[in-house]
Coordinates of C-alpha atoms and ligand atoms in Angstrom, one line a residue:
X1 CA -31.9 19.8 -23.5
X2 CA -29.5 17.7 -25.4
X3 CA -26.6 15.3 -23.3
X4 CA -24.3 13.1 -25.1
X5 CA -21.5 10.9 -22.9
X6 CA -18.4 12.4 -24.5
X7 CA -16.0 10.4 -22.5
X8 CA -15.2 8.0 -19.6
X9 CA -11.6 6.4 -18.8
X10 CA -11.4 3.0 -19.6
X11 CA -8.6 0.3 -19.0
X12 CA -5.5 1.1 -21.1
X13 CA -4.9 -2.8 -22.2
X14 CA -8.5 -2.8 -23.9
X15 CA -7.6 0.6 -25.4
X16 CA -4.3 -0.7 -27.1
X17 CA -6.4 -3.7 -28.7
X18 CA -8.5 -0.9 -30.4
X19 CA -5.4 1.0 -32.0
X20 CA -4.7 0.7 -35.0
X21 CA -6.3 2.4 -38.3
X22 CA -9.6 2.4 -37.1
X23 CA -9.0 4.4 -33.8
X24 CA -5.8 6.1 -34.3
X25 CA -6.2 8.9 -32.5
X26 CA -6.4 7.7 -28.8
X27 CA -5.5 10.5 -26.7
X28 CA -7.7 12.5 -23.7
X29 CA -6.2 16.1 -25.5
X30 CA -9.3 16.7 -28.2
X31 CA -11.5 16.8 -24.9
X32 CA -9.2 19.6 -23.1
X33 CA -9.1 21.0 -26.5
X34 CA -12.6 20.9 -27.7
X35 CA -13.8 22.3 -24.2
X36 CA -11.5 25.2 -23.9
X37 CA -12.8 26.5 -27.0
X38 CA -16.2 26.6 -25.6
X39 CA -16.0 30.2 -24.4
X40 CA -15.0 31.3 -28.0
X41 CA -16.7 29.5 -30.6
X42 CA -20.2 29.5 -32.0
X43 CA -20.4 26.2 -32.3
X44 CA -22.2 23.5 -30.1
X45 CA -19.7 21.7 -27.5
X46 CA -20.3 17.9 -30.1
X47 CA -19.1 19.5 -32.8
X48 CA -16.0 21.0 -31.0
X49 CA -15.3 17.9 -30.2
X50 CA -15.9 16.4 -33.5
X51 CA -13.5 18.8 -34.8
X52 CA -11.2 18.3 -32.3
X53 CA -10.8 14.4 -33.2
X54 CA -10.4 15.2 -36.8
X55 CA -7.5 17.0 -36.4
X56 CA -5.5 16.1 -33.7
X57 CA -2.8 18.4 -34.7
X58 CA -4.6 21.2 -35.1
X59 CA -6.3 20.5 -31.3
X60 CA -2.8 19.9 -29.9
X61 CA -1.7 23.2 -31.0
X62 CA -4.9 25.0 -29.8
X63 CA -4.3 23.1 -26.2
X64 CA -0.7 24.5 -26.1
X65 CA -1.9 28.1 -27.2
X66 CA -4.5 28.1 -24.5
X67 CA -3.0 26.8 -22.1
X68 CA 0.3 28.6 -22.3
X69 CA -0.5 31.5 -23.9
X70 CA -3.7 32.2 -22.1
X71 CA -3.0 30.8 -19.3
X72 CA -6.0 29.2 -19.0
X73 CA -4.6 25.7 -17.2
X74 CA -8.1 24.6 -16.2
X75 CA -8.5 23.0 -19.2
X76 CA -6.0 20.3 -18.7
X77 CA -8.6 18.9 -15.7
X78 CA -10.4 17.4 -18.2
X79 CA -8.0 14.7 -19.2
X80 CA -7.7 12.0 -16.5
X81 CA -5.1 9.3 -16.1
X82 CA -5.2 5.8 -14.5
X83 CA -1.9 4.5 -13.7
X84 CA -0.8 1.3 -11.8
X85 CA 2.0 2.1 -9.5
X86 CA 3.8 -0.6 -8.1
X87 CA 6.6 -1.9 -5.9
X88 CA 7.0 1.6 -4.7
X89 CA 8.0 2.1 -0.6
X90 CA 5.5 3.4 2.2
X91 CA 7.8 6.5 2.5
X92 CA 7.6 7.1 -1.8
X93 CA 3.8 6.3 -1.1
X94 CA 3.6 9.8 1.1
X95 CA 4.7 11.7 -1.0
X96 CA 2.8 10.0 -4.0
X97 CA -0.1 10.6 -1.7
X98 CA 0.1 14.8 -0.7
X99 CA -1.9 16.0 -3.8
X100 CA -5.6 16.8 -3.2
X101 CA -6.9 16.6 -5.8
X102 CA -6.3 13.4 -6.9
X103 CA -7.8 9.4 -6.0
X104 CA -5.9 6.9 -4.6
X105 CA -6.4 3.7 -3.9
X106 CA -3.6 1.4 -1.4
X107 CA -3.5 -2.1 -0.3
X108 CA -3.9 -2.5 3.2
X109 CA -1.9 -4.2 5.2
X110 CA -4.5 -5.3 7.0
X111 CA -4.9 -7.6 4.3
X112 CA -1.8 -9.2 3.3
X113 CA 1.2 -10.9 5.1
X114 CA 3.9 -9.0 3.7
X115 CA 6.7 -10.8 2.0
X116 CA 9.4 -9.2 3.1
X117 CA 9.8 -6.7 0.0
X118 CA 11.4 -4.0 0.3
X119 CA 13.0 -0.7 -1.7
X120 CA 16.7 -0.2 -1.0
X121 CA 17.8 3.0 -1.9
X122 CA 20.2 4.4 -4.1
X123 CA 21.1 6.5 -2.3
X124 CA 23.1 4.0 -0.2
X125 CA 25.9 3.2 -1.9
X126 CA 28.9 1.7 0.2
X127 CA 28.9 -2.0 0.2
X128 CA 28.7 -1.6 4.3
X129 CA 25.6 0.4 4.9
X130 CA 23.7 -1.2 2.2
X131 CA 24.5 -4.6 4.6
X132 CA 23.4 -2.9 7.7
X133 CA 20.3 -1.5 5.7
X134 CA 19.4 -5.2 5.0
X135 CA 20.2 -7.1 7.6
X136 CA 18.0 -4.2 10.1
X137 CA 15.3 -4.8 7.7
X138 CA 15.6 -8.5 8.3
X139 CA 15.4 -8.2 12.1
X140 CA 12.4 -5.9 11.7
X141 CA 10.9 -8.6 9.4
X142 CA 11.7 -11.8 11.3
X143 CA 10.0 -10.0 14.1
X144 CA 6.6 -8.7 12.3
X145 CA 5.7 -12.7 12.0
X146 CA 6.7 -13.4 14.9
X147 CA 4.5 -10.9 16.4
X148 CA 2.0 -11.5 13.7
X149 CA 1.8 -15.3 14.6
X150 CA 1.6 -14.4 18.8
X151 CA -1.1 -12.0 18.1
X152 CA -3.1 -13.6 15.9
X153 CA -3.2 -16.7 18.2
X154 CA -4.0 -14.4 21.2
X155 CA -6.5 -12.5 19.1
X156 CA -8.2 -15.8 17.8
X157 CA -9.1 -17.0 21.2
X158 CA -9.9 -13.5 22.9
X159 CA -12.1 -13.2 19.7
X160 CA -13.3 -17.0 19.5
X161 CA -16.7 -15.8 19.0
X162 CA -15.9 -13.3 16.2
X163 CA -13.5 -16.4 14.4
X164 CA -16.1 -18.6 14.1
X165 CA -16.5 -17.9 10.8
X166 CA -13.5 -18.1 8.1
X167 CA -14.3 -14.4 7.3
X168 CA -14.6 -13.2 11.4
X169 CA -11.2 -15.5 11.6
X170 CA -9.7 -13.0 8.6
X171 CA -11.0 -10.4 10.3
X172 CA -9.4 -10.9 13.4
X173 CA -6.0 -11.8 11.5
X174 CA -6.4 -8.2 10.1
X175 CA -6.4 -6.8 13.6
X176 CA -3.0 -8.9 13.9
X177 CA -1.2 -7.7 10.9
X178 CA -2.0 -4.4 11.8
X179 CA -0.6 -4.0 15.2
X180 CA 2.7 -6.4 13.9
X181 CA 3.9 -3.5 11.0
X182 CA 4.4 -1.2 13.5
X183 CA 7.8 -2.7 12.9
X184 CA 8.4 -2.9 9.8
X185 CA 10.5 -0.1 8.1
X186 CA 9.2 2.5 5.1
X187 CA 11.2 0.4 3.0
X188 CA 8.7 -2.1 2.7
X189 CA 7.4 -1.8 -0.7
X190 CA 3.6 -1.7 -1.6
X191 CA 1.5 -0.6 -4.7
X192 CA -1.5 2.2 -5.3
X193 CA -4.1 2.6 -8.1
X194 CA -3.9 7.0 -8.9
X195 CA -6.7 8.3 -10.7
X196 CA -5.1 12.0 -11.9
X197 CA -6.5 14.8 -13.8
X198 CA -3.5 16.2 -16.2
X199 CA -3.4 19.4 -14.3
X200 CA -2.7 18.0 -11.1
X201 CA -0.7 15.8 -12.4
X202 CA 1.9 18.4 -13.7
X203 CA 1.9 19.5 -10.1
X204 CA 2.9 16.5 -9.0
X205 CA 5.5 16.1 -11.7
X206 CA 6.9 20.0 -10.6
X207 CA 7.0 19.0 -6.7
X208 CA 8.8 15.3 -7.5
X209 CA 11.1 16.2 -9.3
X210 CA 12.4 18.6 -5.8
X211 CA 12.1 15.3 -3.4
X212 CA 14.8 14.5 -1.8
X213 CA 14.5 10.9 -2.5
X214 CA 15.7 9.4 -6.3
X215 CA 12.6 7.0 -5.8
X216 CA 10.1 9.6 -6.1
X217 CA 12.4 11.6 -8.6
X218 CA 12.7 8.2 -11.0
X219 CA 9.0 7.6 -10.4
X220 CA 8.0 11.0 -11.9
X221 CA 9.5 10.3 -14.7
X222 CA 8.9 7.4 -15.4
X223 CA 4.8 8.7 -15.2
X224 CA 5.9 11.6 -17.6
X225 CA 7.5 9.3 -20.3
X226 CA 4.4 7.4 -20.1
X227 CA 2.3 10.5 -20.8
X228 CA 4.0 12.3 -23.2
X229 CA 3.4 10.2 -26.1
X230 CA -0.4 10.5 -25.6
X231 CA -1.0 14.0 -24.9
X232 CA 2.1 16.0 -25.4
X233 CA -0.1 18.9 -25.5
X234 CA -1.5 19.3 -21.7
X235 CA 1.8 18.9 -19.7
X236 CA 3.6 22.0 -20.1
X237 CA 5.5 22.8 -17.2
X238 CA 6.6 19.7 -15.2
X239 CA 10.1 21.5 -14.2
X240 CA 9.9 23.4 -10.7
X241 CA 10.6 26.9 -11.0
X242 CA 12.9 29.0 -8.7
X243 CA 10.2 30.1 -6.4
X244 CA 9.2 26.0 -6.0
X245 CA 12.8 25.4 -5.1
X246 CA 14.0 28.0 -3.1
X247 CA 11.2 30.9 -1.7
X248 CA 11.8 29.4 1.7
X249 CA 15.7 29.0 1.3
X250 CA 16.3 32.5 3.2
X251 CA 14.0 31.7 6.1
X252 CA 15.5 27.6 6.3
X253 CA 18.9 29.7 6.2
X254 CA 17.9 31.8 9.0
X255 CA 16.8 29.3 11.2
X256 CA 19.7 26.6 10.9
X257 CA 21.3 30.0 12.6
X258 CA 19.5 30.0 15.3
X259 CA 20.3 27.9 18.9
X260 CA 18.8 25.0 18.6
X261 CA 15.3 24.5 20.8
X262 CA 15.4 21.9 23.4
X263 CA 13.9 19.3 22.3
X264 CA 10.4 18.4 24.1
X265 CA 8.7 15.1 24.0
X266 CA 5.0 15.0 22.9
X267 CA 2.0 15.5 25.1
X268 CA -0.5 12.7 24.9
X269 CA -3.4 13.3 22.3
X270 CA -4.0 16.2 19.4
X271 CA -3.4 20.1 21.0
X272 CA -6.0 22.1 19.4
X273 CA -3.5 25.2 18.4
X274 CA -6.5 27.6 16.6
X275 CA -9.6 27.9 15.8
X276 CA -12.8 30.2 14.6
X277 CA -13.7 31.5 18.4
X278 CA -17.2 32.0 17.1
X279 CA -17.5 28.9 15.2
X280 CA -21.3 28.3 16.1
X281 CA -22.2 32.1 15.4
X282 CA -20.0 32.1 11.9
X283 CA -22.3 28.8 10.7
X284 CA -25.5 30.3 11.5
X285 CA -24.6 33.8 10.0
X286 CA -23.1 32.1 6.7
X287 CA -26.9 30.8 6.4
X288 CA -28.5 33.7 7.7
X289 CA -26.7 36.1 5.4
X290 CA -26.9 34.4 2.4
X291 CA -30.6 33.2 3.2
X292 CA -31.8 37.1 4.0
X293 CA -29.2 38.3 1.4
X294 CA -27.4 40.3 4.6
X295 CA -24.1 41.4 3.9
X296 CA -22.2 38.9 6.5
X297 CA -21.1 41.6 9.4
X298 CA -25.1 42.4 9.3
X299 CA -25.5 38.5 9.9
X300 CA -23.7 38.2 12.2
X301 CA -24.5 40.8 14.2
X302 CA -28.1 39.7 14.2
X303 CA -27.0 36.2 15.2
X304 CA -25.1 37.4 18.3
X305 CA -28.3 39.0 19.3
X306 CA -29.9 35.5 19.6
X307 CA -29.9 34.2 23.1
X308 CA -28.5 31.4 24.4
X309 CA -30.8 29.0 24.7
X310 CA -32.9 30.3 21.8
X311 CA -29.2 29.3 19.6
X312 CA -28.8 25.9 21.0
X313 CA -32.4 24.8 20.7
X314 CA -31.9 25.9 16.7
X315 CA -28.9 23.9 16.6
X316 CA -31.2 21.1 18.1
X317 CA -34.0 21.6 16.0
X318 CA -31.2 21.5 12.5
X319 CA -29.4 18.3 13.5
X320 CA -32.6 16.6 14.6
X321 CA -33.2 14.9 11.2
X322 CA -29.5 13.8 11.0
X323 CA -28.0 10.3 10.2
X324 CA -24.7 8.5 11.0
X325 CA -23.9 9.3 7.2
X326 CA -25.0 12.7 6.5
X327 CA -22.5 15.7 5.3
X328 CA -22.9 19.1 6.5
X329 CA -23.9 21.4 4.8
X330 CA -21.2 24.6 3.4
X331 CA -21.9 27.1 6.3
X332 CA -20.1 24.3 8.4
X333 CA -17.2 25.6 6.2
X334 CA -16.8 28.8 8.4
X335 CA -15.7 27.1 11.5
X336 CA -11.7 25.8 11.3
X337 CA -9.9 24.1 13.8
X338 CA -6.1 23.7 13.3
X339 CA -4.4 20.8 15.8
X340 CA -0.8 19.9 16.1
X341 CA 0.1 16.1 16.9
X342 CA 2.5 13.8 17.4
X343 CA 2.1 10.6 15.0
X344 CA 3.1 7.2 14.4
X345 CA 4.1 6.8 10.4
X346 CA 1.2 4.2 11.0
X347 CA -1.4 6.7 11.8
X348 CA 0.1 9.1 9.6
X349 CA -0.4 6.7 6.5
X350 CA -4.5 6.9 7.1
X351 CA -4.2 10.7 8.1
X352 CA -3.1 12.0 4.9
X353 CA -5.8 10.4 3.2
X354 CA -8.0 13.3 3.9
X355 CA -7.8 15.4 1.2
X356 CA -10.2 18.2 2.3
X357 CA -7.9 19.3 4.7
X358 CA -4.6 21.4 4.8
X359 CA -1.3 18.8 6.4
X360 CA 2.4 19.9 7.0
X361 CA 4.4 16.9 8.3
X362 CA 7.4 17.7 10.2
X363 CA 10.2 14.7 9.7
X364 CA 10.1 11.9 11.2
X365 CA 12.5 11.9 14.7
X366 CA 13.5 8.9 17.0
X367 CA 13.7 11.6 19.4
X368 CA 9.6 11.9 19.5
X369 CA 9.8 8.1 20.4
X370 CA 7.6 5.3 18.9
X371 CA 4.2 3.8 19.6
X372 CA 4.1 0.1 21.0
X373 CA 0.8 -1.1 20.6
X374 CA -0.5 -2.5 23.9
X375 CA -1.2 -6.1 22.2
X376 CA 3.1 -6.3 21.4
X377 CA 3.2 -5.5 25.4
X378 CA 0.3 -7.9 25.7
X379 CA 2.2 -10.9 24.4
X380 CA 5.2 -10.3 25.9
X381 CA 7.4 -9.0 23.2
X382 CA 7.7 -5.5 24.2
X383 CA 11.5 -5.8 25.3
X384 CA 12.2 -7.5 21.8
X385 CA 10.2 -4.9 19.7
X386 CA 12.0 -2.0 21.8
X387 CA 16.0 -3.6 21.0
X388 CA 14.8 -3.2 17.5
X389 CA 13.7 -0.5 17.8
X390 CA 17.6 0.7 19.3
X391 CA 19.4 -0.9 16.7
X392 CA 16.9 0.8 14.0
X393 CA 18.0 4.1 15.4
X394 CA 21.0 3.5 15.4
X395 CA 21.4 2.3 11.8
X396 CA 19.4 5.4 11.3
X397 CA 21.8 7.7 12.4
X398 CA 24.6 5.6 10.2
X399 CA 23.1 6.3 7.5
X400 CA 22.0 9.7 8.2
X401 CA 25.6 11.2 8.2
X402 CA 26.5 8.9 4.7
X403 CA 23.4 9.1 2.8
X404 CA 21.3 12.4 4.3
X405 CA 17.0 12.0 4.0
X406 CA 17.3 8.0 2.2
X407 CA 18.2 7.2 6.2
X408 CA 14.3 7.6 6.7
X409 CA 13.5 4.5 4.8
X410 CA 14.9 2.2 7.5
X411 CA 12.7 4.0 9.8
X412 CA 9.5 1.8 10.9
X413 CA 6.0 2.2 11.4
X414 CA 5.9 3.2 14.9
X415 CA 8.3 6.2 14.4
X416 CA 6.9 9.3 14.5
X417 CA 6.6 12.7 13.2
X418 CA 4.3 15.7 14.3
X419 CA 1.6 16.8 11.9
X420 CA -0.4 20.1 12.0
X421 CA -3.6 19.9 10.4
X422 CA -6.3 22.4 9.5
X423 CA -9.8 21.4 8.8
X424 CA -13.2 22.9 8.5
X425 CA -15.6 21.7 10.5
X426 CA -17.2 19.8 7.7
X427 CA -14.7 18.2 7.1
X428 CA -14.0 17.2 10.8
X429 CA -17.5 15.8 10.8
X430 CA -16.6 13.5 8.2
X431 CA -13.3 12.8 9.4
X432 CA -14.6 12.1 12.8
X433 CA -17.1 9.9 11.7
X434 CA -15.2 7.5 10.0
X435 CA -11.8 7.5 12.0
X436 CA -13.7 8.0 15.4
X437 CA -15.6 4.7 15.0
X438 CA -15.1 0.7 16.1
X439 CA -14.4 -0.3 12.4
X440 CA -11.2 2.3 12.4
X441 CA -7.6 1.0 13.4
X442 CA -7.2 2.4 17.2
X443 CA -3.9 4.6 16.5
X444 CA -5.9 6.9 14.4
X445 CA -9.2 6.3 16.7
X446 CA -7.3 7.7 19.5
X447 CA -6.5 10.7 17.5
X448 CA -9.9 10.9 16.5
X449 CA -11.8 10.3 19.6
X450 CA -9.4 12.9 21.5
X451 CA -10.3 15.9 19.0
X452 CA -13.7 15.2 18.7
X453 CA -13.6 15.7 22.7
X454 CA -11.7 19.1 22.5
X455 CA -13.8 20.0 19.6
X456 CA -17.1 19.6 21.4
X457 CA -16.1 21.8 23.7
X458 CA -15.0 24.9 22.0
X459 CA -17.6 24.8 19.1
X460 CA -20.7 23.3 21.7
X461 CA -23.3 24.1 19.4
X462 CA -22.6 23.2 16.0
X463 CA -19.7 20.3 17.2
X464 CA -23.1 18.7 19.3
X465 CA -23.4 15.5 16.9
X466 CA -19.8 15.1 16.5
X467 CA -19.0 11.2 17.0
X468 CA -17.4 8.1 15.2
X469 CA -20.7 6.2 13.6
X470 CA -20.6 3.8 15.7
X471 CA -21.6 5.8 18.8
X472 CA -23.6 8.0 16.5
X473 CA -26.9 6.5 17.8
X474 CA -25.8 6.5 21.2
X475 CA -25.0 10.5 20.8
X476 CA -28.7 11.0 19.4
X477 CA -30.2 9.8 22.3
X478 CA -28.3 11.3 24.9
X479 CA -29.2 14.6 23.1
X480 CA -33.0 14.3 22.2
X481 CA -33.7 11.1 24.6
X482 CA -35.4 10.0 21.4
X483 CA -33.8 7.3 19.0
X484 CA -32.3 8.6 15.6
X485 CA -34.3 8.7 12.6
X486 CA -33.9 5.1 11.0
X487 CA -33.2 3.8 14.3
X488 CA -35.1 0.9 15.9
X489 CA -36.7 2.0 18.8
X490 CA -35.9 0.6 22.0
Ligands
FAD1 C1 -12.1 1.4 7.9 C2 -11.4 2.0 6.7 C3 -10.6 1.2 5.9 C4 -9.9 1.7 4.8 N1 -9.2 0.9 4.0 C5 -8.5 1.3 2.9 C6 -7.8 0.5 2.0 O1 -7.8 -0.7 2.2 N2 -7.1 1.0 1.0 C7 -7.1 2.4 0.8 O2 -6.5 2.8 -0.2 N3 -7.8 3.2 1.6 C8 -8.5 2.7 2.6 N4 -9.2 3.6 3.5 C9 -9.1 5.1 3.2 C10 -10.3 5.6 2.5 O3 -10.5 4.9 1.3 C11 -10.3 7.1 2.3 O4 -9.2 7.4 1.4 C12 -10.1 7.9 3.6 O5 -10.9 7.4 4.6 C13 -10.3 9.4 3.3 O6 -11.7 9.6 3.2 P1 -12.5 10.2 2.0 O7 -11.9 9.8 0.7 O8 -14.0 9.9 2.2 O9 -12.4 11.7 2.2 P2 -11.5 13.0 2.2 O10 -10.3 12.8 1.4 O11 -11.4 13.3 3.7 O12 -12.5 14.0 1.5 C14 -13.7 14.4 2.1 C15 -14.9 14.2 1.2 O13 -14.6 15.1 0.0 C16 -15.1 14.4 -1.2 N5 -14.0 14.1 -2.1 C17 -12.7 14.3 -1.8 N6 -12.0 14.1 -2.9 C18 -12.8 13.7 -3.9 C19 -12.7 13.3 -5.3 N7 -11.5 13.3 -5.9 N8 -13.8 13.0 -5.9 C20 -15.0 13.0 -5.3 N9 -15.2 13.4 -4.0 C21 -14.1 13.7 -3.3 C22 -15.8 13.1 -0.7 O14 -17.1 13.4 -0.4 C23 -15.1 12.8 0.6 O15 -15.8 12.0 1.5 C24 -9.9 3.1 4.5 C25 -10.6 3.9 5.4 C26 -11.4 3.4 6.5 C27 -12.1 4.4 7.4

């Protein structure tokens, strides 16, 4: 066996110190191009890439024959980009923030007292609504440190034992900041670290350029100039094509025909609208097929067979080794659970972190209402936060008519939109675990604590160790009446 590191991203500022004669040939491309002749060549993957970074020229062309040519875009993974993206808006950052296959990295606003930044949009033009835009951006500001101040002095003294420490006092100021930007707008600006492979990338750069917003349109190019000049060769198609811009244009025309649906106000907590009936039988059958090597209906069969209690005490017998941290295995894959609810943009930001999952927003509607969180009500500044919230709506619908989707931006965190999500049960495990638990923000723990509920009930079996990691050792014991593995015993 024979390894050799043939690459690893490191920080652009160190890399332009190197340039120069010595290292002219600074680009990610003789790795996509040295790889994808792998299949092809006799010769040993170093040397590929030796030749690749003699000839840059040569491996550019090579990339674009392969790639568009062959059609064999894969290769273009092997690139990656770091990029710096700053002073962009929450509402940019969705959209920054759909791709999968992609790392992000945001600051919270858990830790900073925001300044009062924020994006106006082009899209505004007259003189008027660009002062409206401001000054309902000011009234949301004045009032997140107000609020932020209240809370934080409430929170200290309910918490006096946590903020005896300067980090349990920073700590508790977090909890503060957190509930006070539920009234700030999407306009408020922030900044994310993207880690990209050039494939994905390209993607993003195809569904950007289609946003309805000039912010996210300006931001792709601006990452597409920045590329180019490094590896010309592995970003071929950044324009959308006609079926990215218009397959659903005949069923978006047939429905603006339609009478309009009354509108209905959310339920509370997540609906669970589908979901694999046979969940617990599908997970042990993966394993049982693939295990025996059954073809799956065989598997199956055989696992419907099983009784009862025979199925639960295997399901006891597989999770009894578990920890708080452990991922489920693949089988858990065969389970899915779709759910539909309706979410603040708050919640939302921390819900579309979850890659492994499948997420269509619907816009977000001051019709659906906001979320208050209790500590605004708490400290007396419900009536305040709610007049805001009327005079954002209305300068919503302003600049609705003038300037069509840029009217989101003055939107705040507590509006809300209604998400439907698909996830595997793995997934929902790990989900659950994290979002589920005393360290998450409670808008999202909500979410999380009501699905894991639902959850638990239609998939009893396999969903049996399904909680946030907090309660996890709690759970444990009220199934085996035995402490978890790692645990202390009482
Ligand atoms: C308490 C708390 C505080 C947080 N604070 C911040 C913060 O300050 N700033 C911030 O930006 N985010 C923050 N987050 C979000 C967090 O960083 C994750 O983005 C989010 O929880 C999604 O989880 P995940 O990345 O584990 O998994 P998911 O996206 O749900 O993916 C599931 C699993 O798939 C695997 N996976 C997915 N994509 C990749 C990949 N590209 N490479 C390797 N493995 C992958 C991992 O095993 C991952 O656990 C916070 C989350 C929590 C719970």
């Amino acid at each position: 066996m024979r390894v050799k590191l043939a690459g690893f991203n490191v920080d652009a500022d160190i890399l332009r110190r190197l340039e120069g004669d010595r290292c002219r040939h600074l680009t990610p491309e003789t790795l996509s191009a040295a790889y994808a002749r792998i299949s092809r060549s006799p010769l040993s993957v170093d040397r590929l890439r030796q030749q690749a970074c003699r000839d840059v020229e040569k491996a550019r062309r090579s990339n674009q024959r392969i790639i568009f040519a062959m059609g064999h875009h894969s290769v273009a993974e092997h690139a990656v980009f770091n990029f710096d993206i700053m002073g962009v808006s929450r509402l940019a950052l969705e959209e920054i923030e759909r791709f999968r296959l992609a790392s992000y990295t945001e600051k919270s606003q858990r830790y900073v007292t925001l300044a009062g930044d924020l994006v106006l949009p082009v899209e505004i033009r007259s003189a008027a609504l660009k002062k409206m835009f401001r000054e309902a951006a000011q009234r949301q500001n004045r009032f997140y440190f107000k609020a932020f101040s209240l809370l934080n002095r409430q929170l200290q003294h309910q918490h006096a034992k946590t903020a005896q420490s300067a980090a349990g006092q920073r700590l508790v100021e977090g909890w503060a900041k957190e509930d006070a930007r539920y009234i700030l707008s999407l306009a408020t600006s922030g900044q994310v670290g993207m880690t990209v492979n050039a494939r994905t990338l390209e993607h993003m750069l195809r569904r950007w350029r289609l946003s309805p917003r000039q912010e996210v349109r300006r931001l792709g190019e601006k990452l597409l100039a920045l590329v180019l000049p490094i590896a010309p060769s592995i970003i071929l198609f950044p324009e959308p094509t006609a079926f990215d811009r218009e397959a659903f244009s005949p069923l978006d025309e047939f429905i603006a025909a339609l009478p309009a649906a009354a509108a209905r106000r959310p339920g509370p907590g997540p609906r669970i609208v589908s979901f694999t009936e046979n969940g617990d039988d599908m997970i042990l059958a993966a394993h049982v097929g693939s295990r025996r090597g059954l073809d799956f209906p065989r598997a199956l069969a055989m696992v419907k067979r099983i009784a009862p209690a025979r199925k639960k005490s295997l399901f006891r017998e597989f999770f009894k080794k578990v920890e708080f941290f452990s991922a489920m295995p693949r089988e858990f894959e065969m389970a899915d659970i779709t759910f539909q609810a309706t979410v603040s943009a708050s919640n939302f930001a921390q819900l579309k972190r979850h890659r492994m999952a499948t997420l269509l927003a619907g816009e977000y509607a001051p019709e659906l209402g906001n979320t208050l969180p209790e500590s605004i009500r708490q400290v007396g500044l419900a009536g305040e936060f709610t007049e805001i919230i009327a005079a954002t709506n209305d300068a919503y619908s302003r600049l609705r008519e003038a300037s069509g989707a840029a009217a989101d931006y003055i939107l705040t965190n507590s509006h809300r939109r209604r998400v439907l999500m698909k996830m595997n049960l793995r997934e929902i495990y790990h989900f659950i675990r994290l979002r589920d638990d005393e360290h998450a923000q409670w808008d999202i723990r909500e979410l999380a604590h009501g699905l894991a509920e639902k959850i638990r009930r239609i998939m009893p079996l396999s969903a049996m160790m399904l909680c946030g990691k907090s309660r996890f050792n709690d759970r444990f014991r009220e199934v085996y009446s035995f402490p978890p593995p790692g645990a202390e015993a009482e």
